[in-house]
CSV table of N, CA and C in Angstrom, one decimal:
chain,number,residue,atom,x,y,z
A,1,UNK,N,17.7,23.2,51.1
A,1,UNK,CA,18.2,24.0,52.2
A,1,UNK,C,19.6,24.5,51.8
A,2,UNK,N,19.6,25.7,52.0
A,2,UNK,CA,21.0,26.0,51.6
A,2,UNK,C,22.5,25.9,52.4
A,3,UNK,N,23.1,26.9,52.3
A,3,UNK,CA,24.7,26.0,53.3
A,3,UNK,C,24.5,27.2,54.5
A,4,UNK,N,23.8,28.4,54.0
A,4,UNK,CA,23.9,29.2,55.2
A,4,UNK,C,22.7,28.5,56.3
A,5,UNK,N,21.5,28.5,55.6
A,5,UNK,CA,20.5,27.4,56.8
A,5,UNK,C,20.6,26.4,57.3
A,6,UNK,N,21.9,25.6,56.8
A,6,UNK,CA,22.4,24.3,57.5
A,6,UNK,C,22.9,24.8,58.8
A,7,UNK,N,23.9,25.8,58.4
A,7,UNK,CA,25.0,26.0,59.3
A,7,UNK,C,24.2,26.6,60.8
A,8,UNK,N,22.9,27.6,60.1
A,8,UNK,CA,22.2,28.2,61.0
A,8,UNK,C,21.7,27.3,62.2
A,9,UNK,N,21.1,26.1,61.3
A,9,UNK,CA,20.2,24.8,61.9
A,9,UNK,C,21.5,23.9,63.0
A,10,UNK,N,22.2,24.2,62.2
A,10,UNK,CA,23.9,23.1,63.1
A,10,UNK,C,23.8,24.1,64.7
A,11,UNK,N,23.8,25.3,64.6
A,11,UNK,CA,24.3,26.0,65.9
A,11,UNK,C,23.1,26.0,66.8
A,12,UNK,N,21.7,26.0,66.2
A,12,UNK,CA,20.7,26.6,67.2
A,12,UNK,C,20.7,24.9,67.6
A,13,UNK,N,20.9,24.1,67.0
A,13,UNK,CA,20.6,22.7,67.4
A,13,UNK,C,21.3,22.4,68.9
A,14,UNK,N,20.5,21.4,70.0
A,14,UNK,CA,20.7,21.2,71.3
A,14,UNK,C,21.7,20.4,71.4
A,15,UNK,N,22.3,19.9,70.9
A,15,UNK,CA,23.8,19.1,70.7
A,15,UNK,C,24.9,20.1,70.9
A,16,UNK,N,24.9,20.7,69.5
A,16,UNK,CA,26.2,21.6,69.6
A,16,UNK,C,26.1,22.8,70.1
A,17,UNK,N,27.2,23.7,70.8
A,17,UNK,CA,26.7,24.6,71.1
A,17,UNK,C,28.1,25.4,70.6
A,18,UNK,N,27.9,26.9,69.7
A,18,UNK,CA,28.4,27.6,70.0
A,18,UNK,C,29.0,28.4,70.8
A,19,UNK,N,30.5,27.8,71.3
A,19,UNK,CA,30.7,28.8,72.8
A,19,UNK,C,31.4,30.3,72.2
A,20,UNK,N,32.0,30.1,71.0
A,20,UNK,CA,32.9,31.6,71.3
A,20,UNK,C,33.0,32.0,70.0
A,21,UNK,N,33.5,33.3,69.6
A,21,UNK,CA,34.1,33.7,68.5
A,21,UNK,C,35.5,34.3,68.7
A,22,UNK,N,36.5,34.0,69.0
A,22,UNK,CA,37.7,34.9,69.8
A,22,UNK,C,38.5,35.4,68.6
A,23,UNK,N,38.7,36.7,68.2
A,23,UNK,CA,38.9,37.8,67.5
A,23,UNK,C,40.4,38.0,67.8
A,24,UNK,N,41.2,37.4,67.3
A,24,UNK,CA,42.3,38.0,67.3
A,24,UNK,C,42.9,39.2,66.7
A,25,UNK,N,43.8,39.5,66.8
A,25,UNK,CA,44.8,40.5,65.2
A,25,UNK,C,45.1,40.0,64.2
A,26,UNK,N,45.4,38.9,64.4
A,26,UNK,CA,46.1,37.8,63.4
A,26,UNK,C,45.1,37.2,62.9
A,27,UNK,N,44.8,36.2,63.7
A,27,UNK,CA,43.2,35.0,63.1
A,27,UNK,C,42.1,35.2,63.6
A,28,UNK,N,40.7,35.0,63.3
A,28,UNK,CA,40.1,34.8,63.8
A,28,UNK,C,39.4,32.9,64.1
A,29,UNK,N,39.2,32.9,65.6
A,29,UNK,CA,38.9,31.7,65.7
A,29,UNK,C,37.0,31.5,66.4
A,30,UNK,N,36.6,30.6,65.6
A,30,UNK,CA,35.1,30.1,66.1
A,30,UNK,C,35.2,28.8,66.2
A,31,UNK,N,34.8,28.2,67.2
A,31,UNK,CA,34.7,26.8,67.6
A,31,UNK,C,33.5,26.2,68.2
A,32,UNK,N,32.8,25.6,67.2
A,32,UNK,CA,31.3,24.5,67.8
A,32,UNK,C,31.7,23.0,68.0
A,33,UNK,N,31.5,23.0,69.4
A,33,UNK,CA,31.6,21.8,70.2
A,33,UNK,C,30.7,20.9,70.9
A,34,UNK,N,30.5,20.0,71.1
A,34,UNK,CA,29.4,19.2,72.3
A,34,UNK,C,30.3,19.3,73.7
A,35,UNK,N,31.3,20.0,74.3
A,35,UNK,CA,31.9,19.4,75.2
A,35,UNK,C,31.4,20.7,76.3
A,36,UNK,N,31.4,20.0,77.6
A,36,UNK,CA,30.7,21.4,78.3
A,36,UNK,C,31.8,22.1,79.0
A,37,UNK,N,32.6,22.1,78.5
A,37,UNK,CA,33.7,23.2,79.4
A,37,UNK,C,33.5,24.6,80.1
A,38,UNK,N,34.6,24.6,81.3
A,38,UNK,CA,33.5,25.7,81.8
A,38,UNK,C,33.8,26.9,81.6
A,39,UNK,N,35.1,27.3,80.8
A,39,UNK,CA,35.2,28.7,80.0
A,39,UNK,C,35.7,28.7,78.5
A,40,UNK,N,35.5,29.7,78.0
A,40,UNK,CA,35.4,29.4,76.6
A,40,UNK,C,37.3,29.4,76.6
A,41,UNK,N,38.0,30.2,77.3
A,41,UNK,CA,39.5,30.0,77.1
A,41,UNK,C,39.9,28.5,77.7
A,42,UNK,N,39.8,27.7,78.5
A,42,UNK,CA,39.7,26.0,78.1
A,42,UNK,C,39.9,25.3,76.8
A,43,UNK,N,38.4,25.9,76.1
A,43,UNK,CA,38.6,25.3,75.0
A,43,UNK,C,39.4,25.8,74.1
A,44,UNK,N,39.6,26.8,74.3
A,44,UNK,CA,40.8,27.3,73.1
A,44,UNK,C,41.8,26.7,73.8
A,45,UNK,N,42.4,26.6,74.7
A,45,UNK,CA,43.6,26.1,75.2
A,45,UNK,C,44.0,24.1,74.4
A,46,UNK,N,42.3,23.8,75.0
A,46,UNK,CA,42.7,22.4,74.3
A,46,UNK,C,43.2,22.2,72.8
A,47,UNK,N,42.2,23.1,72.0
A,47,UNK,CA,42.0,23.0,70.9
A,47,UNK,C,44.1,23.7,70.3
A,48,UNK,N,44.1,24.1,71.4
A,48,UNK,CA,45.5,24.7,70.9
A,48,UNK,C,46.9,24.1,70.7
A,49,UNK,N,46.5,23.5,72.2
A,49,UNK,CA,47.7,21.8,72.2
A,49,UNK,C,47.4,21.0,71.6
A,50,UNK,N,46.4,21.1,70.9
A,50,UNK,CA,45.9,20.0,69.9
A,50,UNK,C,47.2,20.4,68.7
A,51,UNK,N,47.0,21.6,68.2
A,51,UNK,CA,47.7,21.9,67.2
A,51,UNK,C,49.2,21.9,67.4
A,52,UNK,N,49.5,22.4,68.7
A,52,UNK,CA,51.2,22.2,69.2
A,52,UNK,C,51.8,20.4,68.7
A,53,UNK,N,51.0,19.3,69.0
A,53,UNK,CA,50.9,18.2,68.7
A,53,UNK,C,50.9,18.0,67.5
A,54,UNK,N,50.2,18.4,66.7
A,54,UNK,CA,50.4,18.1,65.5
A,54,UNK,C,51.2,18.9,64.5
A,55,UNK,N,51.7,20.0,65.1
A,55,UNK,CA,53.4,20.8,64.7
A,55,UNK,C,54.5,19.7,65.2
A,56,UNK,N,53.9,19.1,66.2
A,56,UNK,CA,55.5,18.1,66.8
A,56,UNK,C,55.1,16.9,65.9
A,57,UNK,N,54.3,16.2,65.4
A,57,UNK,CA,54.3,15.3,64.5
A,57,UNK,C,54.8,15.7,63.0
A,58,UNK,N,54.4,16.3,62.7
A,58,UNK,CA,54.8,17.7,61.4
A,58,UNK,C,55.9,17.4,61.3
A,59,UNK,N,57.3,17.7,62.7
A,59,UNK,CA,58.1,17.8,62.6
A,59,UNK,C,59.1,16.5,62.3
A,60,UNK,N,58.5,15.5,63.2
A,60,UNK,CA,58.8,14.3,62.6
A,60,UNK,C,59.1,13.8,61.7
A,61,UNK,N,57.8,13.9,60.8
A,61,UNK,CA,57.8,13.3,59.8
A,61,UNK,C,58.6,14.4,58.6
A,62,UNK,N,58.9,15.4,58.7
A,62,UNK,CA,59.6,16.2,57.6
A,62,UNK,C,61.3,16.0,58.5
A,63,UNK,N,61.4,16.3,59.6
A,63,UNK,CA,62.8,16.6,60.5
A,63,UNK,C,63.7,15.1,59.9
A,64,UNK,N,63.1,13.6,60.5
A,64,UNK,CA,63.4,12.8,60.5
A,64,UNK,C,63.5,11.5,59.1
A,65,UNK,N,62.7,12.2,58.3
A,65,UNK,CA,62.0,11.6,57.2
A,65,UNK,C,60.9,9.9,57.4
A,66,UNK,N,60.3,10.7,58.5
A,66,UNK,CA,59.5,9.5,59.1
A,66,UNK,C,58.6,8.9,57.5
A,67,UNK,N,58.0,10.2,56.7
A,67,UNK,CA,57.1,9.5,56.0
A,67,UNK,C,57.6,9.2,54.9
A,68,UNK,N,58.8,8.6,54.6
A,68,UNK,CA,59.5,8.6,53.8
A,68,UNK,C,59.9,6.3,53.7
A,69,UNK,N,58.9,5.8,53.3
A,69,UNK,CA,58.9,4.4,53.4
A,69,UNK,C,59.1,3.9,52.2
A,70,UNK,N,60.4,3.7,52.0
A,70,UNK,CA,61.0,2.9,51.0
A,70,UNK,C,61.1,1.4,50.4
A,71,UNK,N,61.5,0.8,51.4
A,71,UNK,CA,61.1,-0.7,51.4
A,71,UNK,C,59.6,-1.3,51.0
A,72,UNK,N,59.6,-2.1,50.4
A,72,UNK,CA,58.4,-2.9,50.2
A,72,UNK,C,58.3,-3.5,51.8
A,73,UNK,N,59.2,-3.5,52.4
A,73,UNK,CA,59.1,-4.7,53.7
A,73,UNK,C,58.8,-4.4,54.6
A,74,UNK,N,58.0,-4.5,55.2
A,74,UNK,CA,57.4,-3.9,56.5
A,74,UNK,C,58.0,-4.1,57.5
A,75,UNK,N,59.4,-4.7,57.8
A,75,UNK,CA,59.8,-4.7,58.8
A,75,UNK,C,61.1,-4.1,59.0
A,76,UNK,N,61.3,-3.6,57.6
A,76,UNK,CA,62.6,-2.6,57.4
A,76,UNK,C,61.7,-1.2,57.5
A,77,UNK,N,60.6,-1.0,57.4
A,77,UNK,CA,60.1,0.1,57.8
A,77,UNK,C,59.7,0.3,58.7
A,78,UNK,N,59.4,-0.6,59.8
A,78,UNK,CA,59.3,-0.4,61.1
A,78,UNK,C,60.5,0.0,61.4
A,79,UNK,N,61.4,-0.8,61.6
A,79,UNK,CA,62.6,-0.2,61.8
A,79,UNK,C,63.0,0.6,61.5
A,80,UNK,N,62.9,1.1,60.4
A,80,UNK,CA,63.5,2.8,60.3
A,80,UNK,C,62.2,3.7,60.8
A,81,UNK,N,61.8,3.5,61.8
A,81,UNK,CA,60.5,4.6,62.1
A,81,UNK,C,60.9,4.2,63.6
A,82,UNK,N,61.6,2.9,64.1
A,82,UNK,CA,62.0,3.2,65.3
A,82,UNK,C,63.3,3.9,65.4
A,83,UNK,N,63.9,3.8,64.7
A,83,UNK,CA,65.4,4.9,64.6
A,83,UNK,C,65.2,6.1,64.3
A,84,UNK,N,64.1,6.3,63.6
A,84,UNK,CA,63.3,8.0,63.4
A,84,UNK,C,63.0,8.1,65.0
A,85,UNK,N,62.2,7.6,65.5
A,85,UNK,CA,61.4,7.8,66.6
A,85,UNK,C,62.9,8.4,68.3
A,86,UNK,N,63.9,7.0,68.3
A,86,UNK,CA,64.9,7.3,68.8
A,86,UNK,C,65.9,8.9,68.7
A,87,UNK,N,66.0,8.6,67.3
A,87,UNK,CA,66.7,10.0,66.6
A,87,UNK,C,65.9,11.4,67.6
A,88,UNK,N,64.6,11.9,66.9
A,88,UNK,CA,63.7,12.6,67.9
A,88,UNK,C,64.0,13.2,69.5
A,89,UNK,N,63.8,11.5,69.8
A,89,UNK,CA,64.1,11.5,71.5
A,89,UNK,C,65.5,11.7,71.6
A,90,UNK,N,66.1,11.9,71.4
A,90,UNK,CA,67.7,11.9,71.6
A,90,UNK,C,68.1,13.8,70.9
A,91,UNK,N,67.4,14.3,69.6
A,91,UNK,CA,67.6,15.6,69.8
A,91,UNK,C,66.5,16.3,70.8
A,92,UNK,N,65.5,15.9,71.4
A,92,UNK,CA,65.0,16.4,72.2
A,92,UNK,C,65.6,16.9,73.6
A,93,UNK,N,66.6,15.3,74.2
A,93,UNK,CA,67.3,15.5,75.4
A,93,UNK,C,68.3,16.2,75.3
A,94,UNK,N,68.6,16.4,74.0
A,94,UNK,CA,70.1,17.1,73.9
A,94,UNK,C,69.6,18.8,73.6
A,95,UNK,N,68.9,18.9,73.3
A,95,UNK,CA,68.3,20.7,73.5
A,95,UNK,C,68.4,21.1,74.7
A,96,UNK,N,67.9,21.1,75.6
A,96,UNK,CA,68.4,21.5,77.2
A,96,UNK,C,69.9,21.0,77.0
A,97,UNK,N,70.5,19.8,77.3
A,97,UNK,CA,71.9,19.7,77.7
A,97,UNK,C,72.7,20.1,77.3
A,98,UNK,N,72.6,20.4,75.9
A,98,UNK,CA,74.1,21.2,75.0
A,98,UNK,C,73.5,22.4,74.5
A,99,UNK,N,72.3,23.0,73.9
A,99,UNK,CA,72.2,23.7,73.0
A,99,UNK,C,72.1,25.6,74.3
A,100,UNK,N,72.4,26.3,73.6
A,100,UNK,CA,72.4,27.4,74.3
A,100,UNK,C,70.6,27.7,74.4
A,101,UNK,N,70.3,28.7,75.4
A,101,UNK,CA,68.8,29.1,75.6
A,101,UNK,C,68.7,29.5,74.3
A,102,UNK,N,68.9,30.4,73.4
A,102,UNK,CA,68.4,31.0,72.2
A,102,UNK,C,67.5,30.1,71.2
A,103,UNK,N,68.7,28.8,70.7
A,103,UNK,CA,68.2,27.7,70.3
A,103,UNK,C,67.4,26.7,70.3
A,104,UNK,N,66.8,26.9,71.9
A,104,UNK,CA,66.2,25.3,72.1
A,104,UNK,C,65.0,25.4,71.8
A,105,UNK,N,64.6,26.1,71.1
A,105,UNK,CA,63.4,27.0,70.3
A,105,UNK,C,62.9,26.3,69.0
A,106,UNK,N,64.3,25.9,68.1
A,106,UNK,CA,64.4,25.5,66.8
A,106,UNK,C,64.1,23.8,66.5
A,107,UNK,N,63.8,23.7,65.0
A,107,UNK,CA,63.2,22.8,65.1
A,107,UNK,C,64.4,22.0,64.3
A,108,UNK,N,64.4,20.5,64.3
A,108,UNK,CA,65.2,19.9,64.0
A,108,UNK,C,65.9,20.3,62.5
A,109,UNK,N,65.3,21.0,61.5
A,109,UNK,CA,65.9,21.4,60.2
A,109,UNK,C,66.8,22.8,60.5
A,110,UNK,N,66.6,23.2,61.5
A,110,UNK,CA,67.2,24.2,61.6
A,110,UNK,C,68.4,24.0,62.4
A,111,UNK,N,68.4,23.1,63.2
A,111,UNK,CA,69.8,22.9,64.0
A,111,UNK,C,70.4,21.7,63.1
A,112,UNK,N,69.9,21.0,62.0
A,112,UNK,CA,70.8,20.7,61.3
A,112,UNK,C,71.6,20.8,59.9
A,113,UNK,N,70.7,22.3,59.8
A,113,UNK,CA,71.6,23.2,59.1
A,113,UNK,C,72.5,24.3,59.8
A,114,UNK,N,72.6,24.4,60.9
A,114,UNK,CA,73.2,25.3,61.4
A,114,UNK,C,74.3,24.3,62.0
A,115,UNK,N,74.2,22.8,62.7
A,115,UNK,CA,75.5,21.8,62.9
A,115,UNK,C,75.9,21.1,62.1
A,116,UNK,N,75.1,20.5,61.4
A,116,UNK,CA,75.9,19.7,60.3
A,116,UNK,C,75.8,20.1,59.1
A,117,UNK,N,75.8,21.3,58.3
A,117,UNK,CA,75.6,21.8,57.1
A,117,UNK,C,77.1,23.0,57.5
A,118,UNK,N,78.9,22.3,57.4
A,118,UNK,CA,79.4,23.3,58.0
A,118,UNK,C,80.4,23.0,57.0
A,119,UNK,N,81.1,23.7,56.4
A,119,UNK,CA,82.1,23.4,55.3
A,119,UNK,C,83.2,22.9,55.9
A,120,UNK,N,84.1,21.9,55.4
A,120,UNK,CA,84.9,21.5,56.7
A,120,UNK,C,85.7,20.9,55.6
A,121,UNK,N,87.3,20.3,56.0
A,121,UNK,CA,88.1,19.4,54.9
A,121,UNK,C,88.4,18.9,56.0
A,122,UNK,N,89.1,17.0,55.7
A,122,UNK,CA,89.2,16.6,56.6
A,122,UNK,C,90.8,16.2,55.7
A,123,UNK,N,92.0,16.3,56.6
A,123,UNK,CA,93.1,16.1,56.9
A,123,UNK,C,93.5,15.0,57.4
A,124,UNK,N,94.8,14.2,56.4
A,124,UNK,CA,95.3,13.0,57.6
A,124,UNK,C,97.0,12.9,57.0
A,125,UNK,N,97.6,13.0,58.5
A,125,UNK,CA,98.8,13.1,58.1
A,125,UNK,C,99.1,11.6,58.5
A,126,UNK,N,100.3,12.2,59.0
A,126,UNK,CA,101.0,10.2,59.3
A,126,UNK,C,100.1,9.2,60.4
A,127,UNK,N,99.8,10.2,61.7
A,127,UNK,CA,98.9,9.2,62.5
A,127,UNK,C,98.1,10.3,63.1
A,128,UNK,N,98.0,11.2,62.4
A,128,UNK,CA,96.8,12.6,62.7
A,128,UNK,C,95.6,12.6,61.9
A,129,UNK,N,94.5,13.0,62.3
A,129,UNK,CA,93.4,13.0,61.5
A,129,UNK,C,92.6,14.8,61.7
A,130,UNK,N,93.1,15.6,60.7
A,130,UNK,CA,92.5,16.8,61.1
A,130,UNK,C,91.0,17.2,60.8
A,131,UNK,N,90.0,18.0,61.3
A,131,UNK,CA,89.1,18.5,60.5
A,131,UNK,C,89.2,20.1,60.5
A,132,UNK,N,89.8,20.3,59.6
A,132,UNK,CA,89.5,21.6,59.1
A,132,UNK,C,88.4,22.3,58.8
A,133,UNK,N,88.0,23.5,60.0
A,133,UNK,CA,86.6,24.5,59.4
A,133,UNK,C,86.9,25.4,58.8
A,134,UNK,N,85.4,25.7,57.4
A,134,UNK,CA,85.8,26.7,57.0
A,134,UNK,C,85.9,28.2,58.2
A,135,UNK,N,86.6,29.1,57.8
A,135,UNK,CA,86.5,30.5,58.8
A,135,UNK,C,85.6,31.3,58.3
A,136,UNK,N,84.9,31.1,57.3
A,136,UNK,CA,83.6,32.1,56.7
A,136,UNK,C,82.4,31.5,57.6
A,137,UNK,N,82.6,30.1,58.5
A,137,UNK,CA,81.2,29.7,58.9
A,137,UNK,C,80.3,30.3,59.9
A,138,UNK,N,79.6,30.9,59.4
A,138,UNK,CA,78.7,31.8,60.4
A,138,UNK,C,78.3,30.8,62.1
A,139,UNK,N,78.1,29.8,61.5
A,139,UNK,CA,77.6,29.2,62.6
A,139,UNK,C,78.8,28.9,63.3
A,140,UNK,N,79.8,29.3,63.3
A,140,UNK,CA,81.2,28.3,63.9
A,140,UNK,C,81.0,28.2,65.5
A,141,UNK,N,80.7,29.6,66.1
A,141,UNK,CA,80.7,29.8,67.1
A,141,UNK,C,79.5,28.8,68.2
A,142,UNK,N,78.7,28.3,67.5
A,142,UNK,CA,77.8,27.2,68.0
A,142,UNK,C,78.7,26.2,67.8
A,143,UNK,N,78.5,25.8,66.8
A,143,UNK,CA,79.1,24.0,66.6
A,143,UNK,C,80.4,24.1,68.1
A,144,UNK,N,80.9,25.1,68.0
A,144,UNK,CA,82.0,24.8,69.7
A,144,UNK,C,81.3,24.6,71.0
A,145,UNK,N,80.3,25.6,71.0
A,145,UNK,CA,79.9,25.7,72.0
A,145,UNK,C,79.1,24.2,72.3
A,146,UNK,N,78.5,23.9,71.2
A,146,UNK,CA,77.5,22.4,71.6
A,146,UNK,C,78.7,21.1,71.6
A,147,UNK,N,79.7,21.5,70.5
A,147,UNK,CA,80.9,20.4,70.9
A,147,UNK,C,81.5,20.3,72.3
A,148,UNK,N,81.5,21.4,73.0
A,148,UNK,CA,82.2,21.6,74.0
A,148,UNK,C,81.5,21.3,75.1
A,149,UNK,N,79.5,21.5,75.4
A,149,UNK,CA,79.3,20.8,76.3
A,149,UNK,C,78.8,19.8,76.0
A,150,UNK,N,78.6,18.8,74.9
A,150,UNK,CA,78.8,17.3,74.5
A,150,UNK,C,79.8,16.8,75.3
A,151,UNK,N,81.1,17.4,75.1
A,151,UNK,CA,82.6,16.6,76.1
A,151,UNK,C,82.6,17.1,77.2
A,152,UNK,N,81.9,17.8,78.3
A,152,UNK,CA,81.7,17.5,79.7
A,152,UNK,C,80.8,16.9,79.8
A,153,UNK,N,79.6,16.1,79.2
A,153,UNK,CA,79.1,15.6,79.9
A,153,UNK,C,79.5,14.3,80.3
């Protein structure tokens, strides 16, 4: 049997059922399911958050360096996957609370090259401690704004 008469035999078969082919500009999507939903945009929907989910794990593990297990010790690696995990939850709450609307879009590599990737010298005189920014920094104008509503809250 070959792979086109499998595939043929896969769809007429009473299990699966082909619900849709949805044609986009961009992609095209076909999806064979057993599940009986009652419009074929449902199942695109599910099938869609599926993927949103697994862009937010994605993120994780590249944003936070979740997959990144160093220790032989499995309990130094738990641990750093709960401080990954914390980290996460903590820039998540802080997107709404400090970051302007434009930003809260971006994913963790990108707001931390835009805050903490800032050229800076740090200064100490007799009982002062300065941080000097550079004035070429494109981003300056953020790093204030998120510094500034960090100190009202």
């Amino acid at each position: 049997m070959s792979v086109t008469e499998n595939k043929v035999r896969l769809m007429s078969c009473n299990f699966w059922r082909l619900l849709s082919a949805r044609i986009s500009h961009k992609f095209p999507d076909c999806s064979v399911t057993n599940l009986t939903t009652p419009t074929i945009d449902s199942l695109f929907n599910i099938y869609h958050q599926r993927g949103v989910v697994e862009n937010y794990i994605k993120e994780i593990k590249e944003g936070f360096f979740l997959d990144k297990t160093n220790s032989h010790s499995y309990l130094v690696n738990t641990f750093h996957m709960l401080i990954s995990g914390i980290a996460y939850n903590l820039v998540q709450a802080m997107k709404p609370a400090v970051l302007p609307l434009v930003e809260r879009k971006h994913g963790i590599m990108t707001l931390r090259f835009k805050l903490l990737h800032i050229p800076a010298r740090i200064v100490s005189h007799a009982r002062k401690t300065w941080i000097q920014l550079s004035s070429a920094n494109v981003f300056d104008r953020l790093f204030w704004h998120v510094l500034h509503r960090i100190q009202q809250m």
